[in-house]
């Protein structure tokens, strides 16, 4: 019997996947639980599903010996101590691509609206003014979109922008296959001088902190537009504020901020508030009904596959073994300490119990090794108990 506990109002698509796969012991919670209730709610669960507000620390993993896998029904996984999970033999899965399209669509929409100065015109009409003018309003067609960070989201934005008639240039620190008619440019400065709209799709962290600083913003074309739906630390907000006030930039759309409010009631503290032709959104680039549904399905599928066949493809903290059809009479998964002799211990014990290896896959990552072995012969409870008791074993099971 496998118990699955899902927190934080995970989309119903996840439960549908589990039910369709024959799991029926599924407990759902509408929100995140306080730390003192969390452990009790998880006790006895083989699978736990969380989003960003549930924190799983080493103590949780030590207290839950039955836990086999964690699903982060979101993109980020820093709410989970990934190392502690791996050391307890618990792979953690997430949904890195499920909201890619949602972000890309929002960015293209913002580029078009800002080129037409719609945010400003919309506000004026609401205030009762009828400023009917074509001044400062441009079509997207024929303009150049510059994408910084041509990864999952950046490359999708490029495809959408081309279908709106835009030219696409990108700048990435890695060589990337250009999609459609996109072109790579070498230096950021050269790139910034050529584009009408700059959109940022790089990771956060030290490497990209203030990538768009005063110097980079000054290198942008006069009248250009800046869009950031990546991470708040990538743009120097004070420098952007100055560039918008001086008219060097004609507009901006900012979805992510260096410091974001912790709750709905807390106001955003930013000098950009109130500026004309500036779209400010509360980090909702990836937040759509479709992305929530996709996330539910994507992560539940990964968990289902892990439970059903042992595949760890897409795990963020674990040796990855892709799906392959079971051969032979039974499949044994063995998570072990990555030390000399671990595979010997496994195969010797199989020999002792008359199990013949038909197929075997091994991957290691850090301190953990993971083997999926398909065997012919009868896999008895004694064999599983013997393997479990061996000092190299972290976790083992017949799937
Ligand atoms: P990705 O990892 O697929 O792509 C990132 C790209 O940036 C890679 O091609 C990488 O080589 C490139 N890169 C890294 N450092 C660079 C630098 N200094 N200069 C130029 N290129 C650089 O990531 P993905 O999935 O496309 O996400 C992009 C960003 O969007 C991330 O920061 C992510 O956190 C954010 N995001 C924001 C959401 C929102 O709601 N606003 C939702 C989803 C993701």
Short mmCIF file of C-alpha atoms and ligand atoms in Angstrom, two decimals:
data_model
loop_
_atom_site.label_atom_id
_atom_site.label_comp_id
_atom_site.label_asym_id
_atom_site.label_seq_id
_atom_site.Cartn_x
_atom_site.Cartn_y
_atom_site.Cartn_z
CA UNK A 1 0.00 0.00 0.00
CA UNK A 2 1.45 3.36 -1.02
CA UNK A 3 0.34 6.51 0.77
CA UNK A 4 0.69 9.77 -1.11
CA UNK A 5 0.33 13.05 0.79
CA UNK A 6 -0.04 16.26 -1.22
CA UNK A 7 0.21 19.70 0.40
CA UNK A 8 -0.39 23.28 -0.76
CA UNK A 9 -3.40 22.80 -3.01
CA UNK A 10 -1.55 20.90 -5.72
CA UNK A 11 -3.59 20.86 -8.95
CA UNK A 12 -6.11 18.01 -9.28
CA UNK A 13 -4.25 16.80 -12.40
CA UNK A 14 -1.67 15.22 -10.05
CA UNK A 15 -4.27 13.15 -8.23
CA UNK A 16 -5.75 12.08 -11.58
CA UNK A 17 -2.37 10.66 -12.63
CA UNK A 18 -1.99 8.74 -9.36
CA UNK A 19 -5.56 7.39 -9.42
CA UNK A 20 -5.21 6.30 -13.05
CA UNK A 21 -2.06 4.41 -12.04
CA UNK A 22 -4.01 2.55 -9.34
CA UNK A 23 -2.97 4.51 -6.23
CA UNK A 24 -5.94 5.21 -4.00
CA UNK A 25 -4.48 6.23 -0.64
CA UNK A 26 -4.05 9.92 -1.47
CA UNK A 27 -4.35 12.61 1.20
CA UNK A 28 -4.54 16.25 0.12
CA UNK A 29 -4.12 19.47 2.10
CA UNK A 30 -5.26 22.86 0.83
CA UNK A 31 -2.29 24.72 2.31
CA UNK A 32 1.16 24.39 3.80
CA UNK A 33 1.18 23.12 7.39
CA UNK A 34 3.08 24.69 10.29
CA UNK A 35 6.28 22.81 11.14
CA UNK A 36 4.78 21.18 14.27
CA UNK A 37 1.91 19.61 12.26
CA UNK A 38 3.88 18.80 9.12
CA UNK A 39 5.73 15.76 10.43
CA UNK A 40 2.55 14.14 11.74
CA UNK A 41 0.80 14.72 8.42
CA UNK A 42 3.68 13.08 6.56
CA UNK A 43 4.13 10.12 8.86
CA UNK A 44 3.62 6.83 7.03
CA UNK A 45 3.71 8.48 3.60
CA UNK A 46 5.79 6.91 0.86
CA UNK A 47 5.41 9.95 -1.39
CA UNK A 48 5.08 13.59 -0.43
CA UNK A 49 4.11 16.42 -2.78
CA UNK A 50 4.84 20.04 -1.87
CA UNK A 51 5.13 23.47 -3.47
CA UNK A 52 7.33 26.36 -2.40
CA UNK A 53 6.02 27.00 1.12
CA UNK A 54 6.75 23.60 2.69
CA UNK A 55 10.32 23.22 3.89
CA UNK A 56 11.85 19.76 4.18
CA UNK A 57 14.98 19.75 6.33
CA UNK A 58 17.33 16.89 7.29
CA UNK A 59 15.37 16.21 10.50
CA UNK A 60 12.23 15.48 8.46
CA UNK A 61 14.05 12.94 6.31
CA UNK A 62 15.52 11.24 9.40
CA UNK A 63 12.07 11.06 11.00
CA UNK A 64 10.36 9.52 7.94
CA UNK A 65 11.96 6.13 7.19
CA UNK A 66 9.06 5.14 4.91
CA UNK A 67 9.47 8.12 2.58
CA UNK A 68 10.51 7.01 -0.90
CA UNK A 69 10.19 10.13 -3.07
CA UNK A 70 9.37 13.84 -2.94
CA UNK A 71 7.62 15.82 -5.66
CA UNK A 72 8.15 19.59 -5.76
CA UNK A 73 5.11 20.72 -7.75
CA UNK A 74 6.89 23.88 -8.84
CA UNK A 75 10.15 24.88 -10.51
CA UNK A 76 12.44 25.68 -7.58
CA UNK A 77 13.68 23.04 -5.16
CA UNK A 78 15.61 25.10 -2.63
CA UNK A 79 12.88 24.54 -0.02
CA UNK A 80 14.14 20.95 0.23
CA UNK A 81 17.49 19.85 1.66
CA UNK A 82 18.38 17.89 -1.47
CA UNK A 83 21.57 16.38 -0.06
CA UNK A 84 19.77 15.09 3.06
CA UNK A 85 17.06 13.60 0.86
CA UNK A 86 19.59 11.83 -1.39
CA UNK A 87 21.49 10.43 1.61
CA UNK A 88 18.25 8.86 2.83
CA UNK A 89 17.63 7.41 -0.65
CA UNK A 90 14.85 9.85 -1.53
CA UNK A 91 14.85 11.27 -5.07
CA UNK A 92 13.28 14.71 -5.50
CA UNK A 93 11.44 15.60 -8.70
CA UNK A 94 10.23 18.99 -10.00
CA UNK A 95 8.69 20.51 -13.12
CA UNK A 96 11.29 22.60 -14.92
CA UNK A 97 9.38 23.19 -18.18
CA UNK A 98 5.73 23.29 -17.23
CA UNK A 99 5.42 27.07 -17.13
CA UNK A 100 7.87 27.96 -19.89
CA UNK A 101 5.15 28.82 -22.37
CA UNK A 102 3.24 30.93 -19.83
CA UNK A 103 6.28 33.16 -19.26
CA UNK A 104 7.03 33.39 -22.98
CA UNK A 105 3.48 34.48 -23.85
CA UNK A 106 3.45 37.14 -21.15
CA UNK A 107 6.76 38.58 -22.34
CA UNK A 108 5.64 38.85 -25.96
CA UNK A 109 2.35 40.44 -24.86
CA UNK A 110 4.25 42.98 -22.77
CA UNK A 111 6.64 43.80 -25.61
CA UNK A 112 3.71 44.59 -27.92
CA UNK A 113 1.85 46.62 -25.28
CA UNK A 114 4.93 48.64 -24.34
CA UNK A 115 5.83 49.39 -27.98
CA UNK A 116 2.34 50.91 -28.32
CA UNK A 117 2.56 52.66 -24.92
CA UNK A 118 -0.68 50.91 -23.96
CA UNK A 119 -0.06 50.84 -20.15
CA UNK A 120 0.21 54.63 -20.14
CA UNK A 121 -2.75 55.15 -22.52
CA UNK A 122 -4.89 52.73 -20.55
CA UNK A 123 -4.18 54.64 -17.33
CA UNK A 124 -5.03 57.98 -18.98
CA UNK A 125 -8.40 56.78 -20.26
CA UNK A 126 -9.23 55.42 -16.80
CA UNK A 127 -8.42 58.89 -15.44
CA UNK A 128 -10.87 60.40 -17.95
CA UNK A 129 -8.44 61.67 -20.65
CA UNK A 130 -8.72 60.96 -24.36
CA UNK A 131 -5.11 61.41 -25.59
CA UNK A 132 -5.60 60.04 -29.08
CA UNK A 133 -2.15 60.14 -30.68
CA UNK A 134 0.29 57.93 -32.60
CA UNK A 135 3.31 59.57 -30.96
CA UNK A 136 5.74 57.01 -29.54
CA UNK A 137 3.57 54.07 -30.66
CA UNK A 138 5.19 51.41 -32.85
CA UNK A 139 4.32 48.06 -34.36
CA UNK A 140 6.25 45.01 -33.19
CA UNK A 141 6.66 43.94 -36.82
CA UNK A 142 10.18 44.62 -38.04
CA UNK A 143 11.52 45.55 -34.58
CA UNK A 144 14.38 43.62 -33.03
CA UNK A 145 13.89 41.58 -29.88
CA UNK A 146 17.03 40.84 -27.92
CA UNK A 147 16.96 37.79 -25.65
CA UNK A 148 19.56 37.51 -22.89
CA UNK A 149 19.68 33.85 -21.85
CA UNK A 150 18.53 31.61 -24.71
CA UNK A 151 17.39 28.65 -22.60
CA UNK A 152 13.95 27.08 -22.25
CA UNK A 153 12.04 30.33 -21.89
CA UNK A 154 14.27 32.58 -23.98
CA UNK A 155 14.10 30.32 -27.03
CA UNK A 156 10.27 30.05 -26.74
CA UNK A 157 10.00 33.84 -26.60
CA UNK A 158 12.08 33.99 -29.78
CA UNK A 159 9.72 31.66 -31.63
CA UNK A 160 6.63 33.61 -30.55
CA UNK A 161 8.24 36.95 -31.41
CA UNK A 162 9.13 35.81 -34.92
CA UNK A 163 5.52 34.90 -35.57
CA UNK A 164 4.66 38.51 -34.68
CA UNK A 165 7.15 39.66 -37.32
CA UNK A 166 10.04 40.58 -35.02
CA UNK A 167 13.73 39.98 -35.73
CA UNK A 168 15.35 37.98 -32.97
CA UNK A 169 18.89 38.28 -31.63
CA UNK A 170 20.11 36.48 -28.55
CA UNK A 171 23.05 36.52 -26.22
CA UNK A 172 23.99 33.48 -24.14
CA UNK A 173 27.19 32.41 -22.41
CA UNK A 174 26.81 28.97 -23.97
CA UNK A 175 26.59 28.02 -27.65
CA UNK A 176 22.90 27.38 -28.37
CA UNK A 177 21.07 26.04 -31.38
CA UNK A 178 19.22 29.04 -32.84
CA UNK A 179 15.54 28.30 -33.45
CA UNK A 180 13.71 29.81 -36.41
CA UNK A 181 15.74 32.73 -37.79
CA UNK A 182 17.27 33.84 -34.49
CA UNK A 183 20.89 35.00 -34.49
CA UNK A 184 23.47 34.79 -31.73
CA UNK A 185 25.60 37.81 -30.86
CA UNK A 186 28.96 37.66 -29.15
CA UNK A 187 29.26 40.45 -26.60
CA UNK A 188 26.43 41.77 -24.46
CA UNK A 189 27.36 45.39 -25.20
CA UNK A 190 27.27 44.89 -28.98
CA UNK A 191 23.98 43.06 -28.63
CA UNK A 192 22.36 45.75 -26.47
CA UNK A 193 23.15 48.46 -29.01
CA UNK A 194 21.20 46.64 -31.74
CA UNK A 195 17.86 45.73 -30.17
CA UNK A 196 14.58 47.59 -29.59
CA UNK A 197 13.33 45.33 -26.79
CA UNK A 198 15.63 43.50 -24.36
CA UNK A 199 14.14 40.56 -22.46
CA UNK A 200 16.05 38.73 -19.73
CA UNK A 201 15.85 34.96 -19.25
CA UNK A 202 18.99 34.11 -17.30
CA UNK A 203 19.21 32.25 -13.98
CA UNK A 204 19.52 34.19 -10.73
CA UNK A 205 22.56 34.04 -8.45
CA UNK A 206 25.91 35.78 -8.19
CA UNK A 207 26.87 35.30 -11.85
CA UNK A 208 23.97 37.35 -13.16
CA UNK A 209 23.59 39.82 -10.30
CA UNK A 210 23.14 43.31 -11.75
CA UNK A 211 23.86 42.00 -15.25
CA UNK A 212 21.75 44.95 -16.37
CA UNK A 213 23.63 47.61 -14.41
CA UNK A 214 23.90 51.33 -15.25
CA UNK A 215 26.56 50.66 -17.90
CA UNK A 216 24.56 47.93 -19.63
CA UNK A 217 21.37 50.01 -19.56
CA UNK A 218 23.30 52.97 -21.02
CA UNK A 219 24.44 50.68 -23.85
CA UNK A 220 20.81 50.04 -24.86
CA UNK A 221 19.39 51.94 -27.83
CA UNK A 222 17.71 55.26 -26.93
CA UNK A 223 13.97 54.62 -26.59
CA UNK A 224 14.42 50.86 -26.07
CA UNK A 225 12.35 48.72 -23.71
CA UNK A 226 13.55 46.39 -20.95
CA UNK A 227 11.61 43.33 -19.79
CA UNK A 228 12.62 41.20 -16.81
CA UNK A 229 10.69 38.06 -15.92
CA UNK A 230 13.77 36.10 -14.79
CA UNK A 231 15.09 36.95 -11.32
CA UNK A 232 14.90 40.26 -9.49
CA UNK A 233 18.62 40.48 -8.82
CA UNK A 234 19.49 40.63 -12.53
CA UNK A 235 18.53 44.32 -12.93
CA UNK A 236 19.89 47.31 -11.04
CA UNK A 237 16.51 48.88 -10.26
CA UNK A 238 17.96 52.30 -9.34
CA UNK A 239 19.75 52.46 -12.71
CA UNK A 240 16.59 51.38 -14.54
CA UNK A 241 14.62 54.04 -12.68
CA UNK A 242 17.06 56.73 -13.78
CA UNK A 243 16.98 55.53 -17.40
CA UNK A 244 13.17 55.62 -17.47
CA UNK A 245 13.00 59.05 -15.80
CA UNK A 246 15.55 60.52 -18.23
CA UNK A 247 13.71 59.05 -21.23
CA UNK A 248 16.70 56.93 -22.29
CA UNK A 249 14.36 53.93 -22.06
CA UNK A 250 10.75 54.28 -23.22
CA UNK A 251 9.26 51.50 -21.12
CA UNK A 252 9.80 48.45 -18.96
CA UNK A 253 7.98 45.39 -17.70
CA UNK A 254 9.20 43.95 -14.43
CA UNK A 255 7.77 40.74 -12.96
CA UNK A 256 10.52 39.97 -10.46
CA UNK A 257 12.16 42.22 -7.89
CA UNK A 258 15.32 42.14 -5.75
CA UNK A 259 13.08 42.06 -2.66
CA UNK A 260 9.55 40.80 -3.13
CA UNK A 261 6.67 41.17 -0.67
CA UNK A 262 6.17 38.11 1.52
CA UNK A 263 2.38 38.27 1.51
CA UNK A 264 -0.56 39.70 -0.42
CA UNK A 265 -0.98 42.55 2.08
CA UNK A 266 2.60 43.76 1.97
CA UNK A 267 3.08 46.50 -0.66
CA UNK A 268 5.92 46.38 -3.16
CA UNK A 269 8.65 48.81 -2.21
CA UNK A 270 10.05 50.00 -5.56
CA UNK A 271 10.92 53.37 -7.15
CA UNK A 272 9.33 52.07 -10.35
CA UNK A 273 5.82 52.32 -8.92
CA UNK A 274 3.78 55.02 -10.63
CA UNK A 275 6.08 55.49 -13.64
CA UNK A 276 4.30 55.76 -17.00
CA UNK A 277 4.69 52.95 -19.54
CA UNK A 278 6.00 50.60 -16.89
CA UNK A 279 4.23 47.28 -16.26
CA UNK A 280 4.77 45.86 -12.77
CA UNK A 281 3.47 42.37 -12.04
CA UNK A 282 3.73 40.25 -8.86
CA UNK A 283 6.02 37.44 -10.10
CA UNK A 284 3.24 35.81 -12.10
CA UNK A 285 5.12 35.11 -15.35
CA UNK A 286 4.64 31.38 -14.94
CA UNK A 287 1.33 31.50 -13.07
CA UNK A 288 -1.49 30.28 -15.29
CA UNK A 289 -4.14 27.61 -14.94
CA UNK A 290 -2.40 25.68 -17.71
CA UNK A 291 0.98 25.79 -16.03
CA UNK A 292 -0.50 24.61 -12.70
CA UNK A 293 -2.22 21.73 -14.48
CA UNK A 294 0.95 20.89 -16.41
CA UNK A 295 3.03 20.98 -13.24
CA UNK A 296 0.57 18.63 -11.49
CA UNK A 297 0.76 16.17 -14.33
CA UNK A 298 4.50 16.42 -15.01
CA UNK A 299 5.62 15.83 -11.42
CA UNK A 300 3.00 13.14 -10.71
CA UNK A 301 4.11 11.31 -13.88
CA UNK A 302 7.73 11.36 -12.72
CA UNK A 303 6.70 10.01 -9.30
CA UNK A 304 4.47 7.36 -10.84
CA UNK A 305 7.29 6.19 -13.09
CA UNK A 306 9.68 6.06 -10.17
CA UNK A 307 7.26 3.99 -8.10
CA UNK A 308 6.38 1.73 -11.02
CA UNK A 309 9.72 1.16 -12.71
CA UNK A 310 12.42 2.82 -10.60
CA UNK A 311 13.30 5.40 -13.25
CA UNK A 312 14.82 8.57 -11.79
CA UNK A 313 15.06 10.60 -15.00
CA UNK A 314 14.52 14.25 -14.09
CA UNK A 315 15.41 13.84 -10.39
CA UNK A 316 17.28 16.92 -9.19
CA UNK A 317 19.37 15.29 -6.44
CA UNK A 318 19.82 11.70 -7.49
CA UNK A 319 21.65 9.44 -9.97
CA UNK A 320 19.44 9.48 -13.07
CA UNK A 321 18.40 6.24 -14.75
CA UNK A 322 16.08 6.57 -17.74
CA UNK A 323 13.04 4.38 -18.26
CA UNK A 324 13.63 1.01 -19.80
CA UNK A 325 11.24 -1.90 -20.17
CA UNK A 326 11.54 -4.58 -17.50
CA UNK A 327 13.28 -7.74 -18.66
CA UNK A 328 13.18 -11.00 -16.74
CA UNK A 329 10.83 -11.99 -13.94
CA UNK A 330 11.38 -9.16 -11.45
CA UNK A 331 13.03 -5.78 -10.96
CA UNK A 332 15.05 -4.82 -7.89
CA UNK A 333 16.04 -1.25 -7.12
CA UNK A 334 19.03 -0.74 -4.87
CA UNK A 335 20.10 2.64 -3.51
CA UNK A 336 23.49 2.30 -1.89
CA UNK A 337 26.44 4.18 -0.50
CA UNK A 338 28.78 4.98 -3.37
CA UNK A 339 31.70 2.93 -2.02
CA UNK A 340 33.92 0.19 -3.45
CA UNK A 341 32.28 -3.22 -3.27
CA UNK A 342 28.68 -2.01 -3.25
CA UNK A 343 27.81 -3.65 -6.55
CA UNK A 344 29.72 -6.77 -5.52
CA UNK A 345 27.58 -7.04 -2.39
CA UNK A 346 24.42 -6.77 -4.48
CA UNK A 347 25.40 -9.29 -7.12
CA UNK A 348 26.86 -11.77 -4.59
CA UNK A 349 23.63 -11.78 -2.63
CA UNK A 350 21.65 -12.27 -5.81
CA UNK A 351 23.84 -15.26 -6.62
CA UNK A 352 23.31 -16.70 -3.15
CA UNK A 353 19.53 -16.51 -3.61
CA UNK A 354 19.63 -18.04 -7.10
CA UNK A 355 18.73 -14.83 -8.92
CA UNK A 356 20.14 -14.52 -12.43
CA UNK A 357 20.84 -10.97 -13.64
CA UNK A 358 19.16 -10.30 -16.98
CA UNK A 359 19.82 -6.57 -17.19
CA UNK A 360 21.47 -4.03 -14.93
CA UNK A 361 21.76 -0.23 -14.93
CA UNK A 362 23.98 1.69 -12.52
CA UNK A 363 24.48 5.39 -11.97
CA UNK A 364 26.24 7.22 -9.18
CA UNK A 365 26.06 10.80 -7.98
CA UNK A 366 28.09 12.05 -5.06
CA UNK A 367 27.73 9.75 -2.11
CA UNK A 368 24.86 7.75 -3.60
CA UNK A 369 24.79 4.89 -6.10
CA UNK A 370 21.64 3.61 -7.72
CA UNK A 371 21.21 0.27 -9.47
CA UNK A 372 18.18 -1.15 -11.23
CA UNK A 373 18.55 -4.88 -11.78
CA UNK A 374 16.16 -7.11 -13.70
CA UNK A 375 16.43 -10.75 -12.68
CA UNK A 376 15.10 -14.19 -13.38
CA UNK A 377 14.26 -16.33 -10.35
CA UNK A 378 12.10 -15.82 -7.27
CA UNK A 379 12.73 -12.64 -5.29
CA UNK A 380 11.89 -13.74 -1.76
CA UNK A 381 11.24 -11.59 1.31
CA UNK A 382 14.40 -13.11 2.82
CA UNK A 383 16.47 -11.84 -0.08
CA UNK A 384 15.03 -8.33 0.29
CA UNK A 385 15.60 -8.43 4.07
CA UNK A 386 19.17 -9.63 3.55
CA UNK A 387 19.89 -6.86 1.06
CA UNK A 388 18.26 -4.26 3.29
CA UNK A 389 20.42 -5.33 6.24
CA UNK A 390 23.68 -5.02 4.28
CA UNK A 391 25.77 -2.01 5.39
CA UNK A 392 26.10 -0.62 1.82
CA UNK A 393 22.32 -0.43 1.38
CA UNK A 394 20.45 2.83 1.86
CA UNK A 395 17.16 1.51 0.53
CA UNK A 396 16.07 -1.39 -1.62
CA UNK A 397 12.82 -2.75 -2.97
CA UNK A 398 11.23 -4.97 -5.53
CA UNK A 399 9.15 -2.79 -7.87
P1 LIG B 1 17.28 27.88 -18.56
O1 LIG B 1 18.30 27.34 -17.62
O2 LIG B 1 16.62 26.97 -19.52
O3 LIG B 1 17.96 29.07 -19.41
C1 LIG B 1 18.86 30.00 -18.86
C2 LIG B 1 19.83 30.41 -19.96
O4 LIG B 1 20.61 31.51 -19.51
C3 LIG B 1 20.80 29.29 -20.35
O5 LIG B 1 20.81 29.12 -21.74
C4 LIG B 1 22.15 29.82 -19.84
O6 LIG B 1 23.24 29.37 -20.62
C5 LIG B 1 21.95 31.31 -19.96
N1 LIG B 1 22.83 32.14 -19.15
C6 LIG B 1 23.28 31.89 -17.89
N2 LIG B 1 24.04 32.93 -17.47
C7 LIG B 1 24.05 33.83 -18.48
C8 LIG B 1 24.67 35.11 -18.64
N3 LIG B 1 25.41 35.65 -17.67
N4 LIG B 1 24.48 35.75 -19.82
C9 LIG B 1 23.75 35.20 -20.81
N5 LIG B 1 23.14 34.00 -20.71
C10 LIG B 1 23.30 33.33 -19.56
O7 LIG B 1 16.22 28.64 -17.65
P2 LIG B 1 14.69 28.96 -17.99
O8 LIG B 1 13.85 27.83 -17.60
O9 LIG B 1 14.61 29.48 -19.36
O10 LIG B 1 14.42 30.14 -16.91
C11 LIG B 1 15.00 31.43 -17.10
C12 LIG B 1 14.73 32.31 -15.89
O11 LIG B 1 13.32 32.51 -15.74
C13 LIG B 1 15.21 31.75 -14.56
O12 LIG B 1 15.81 32.81 -13.83
C14 LIG B 1 13.94 31.33 -13.87
O13 LIG B 1 14.10 31.38 -12.47
C15 LIG B 1 12.97 32.39 -14.36
N6 LIG B 1 11.55 32.02 -14.27
C16 LIG B 1 10.66 33.01 -13.91
C17 LIG B 1 9.31 32.74 -13.83
C18 LIG B 1 8.35 33.81 -13.46
O14 LIG B 1 7.29 33.53 -12.95
N7 LIG B 1 8.66 35.06 -13.74
C19 LIG B 1 8.79 31.38 -14.07
C20 LIG B 1 9.78 30.44 -14.53
C21 LIG B 1 11.12 30.76 -14.59
#
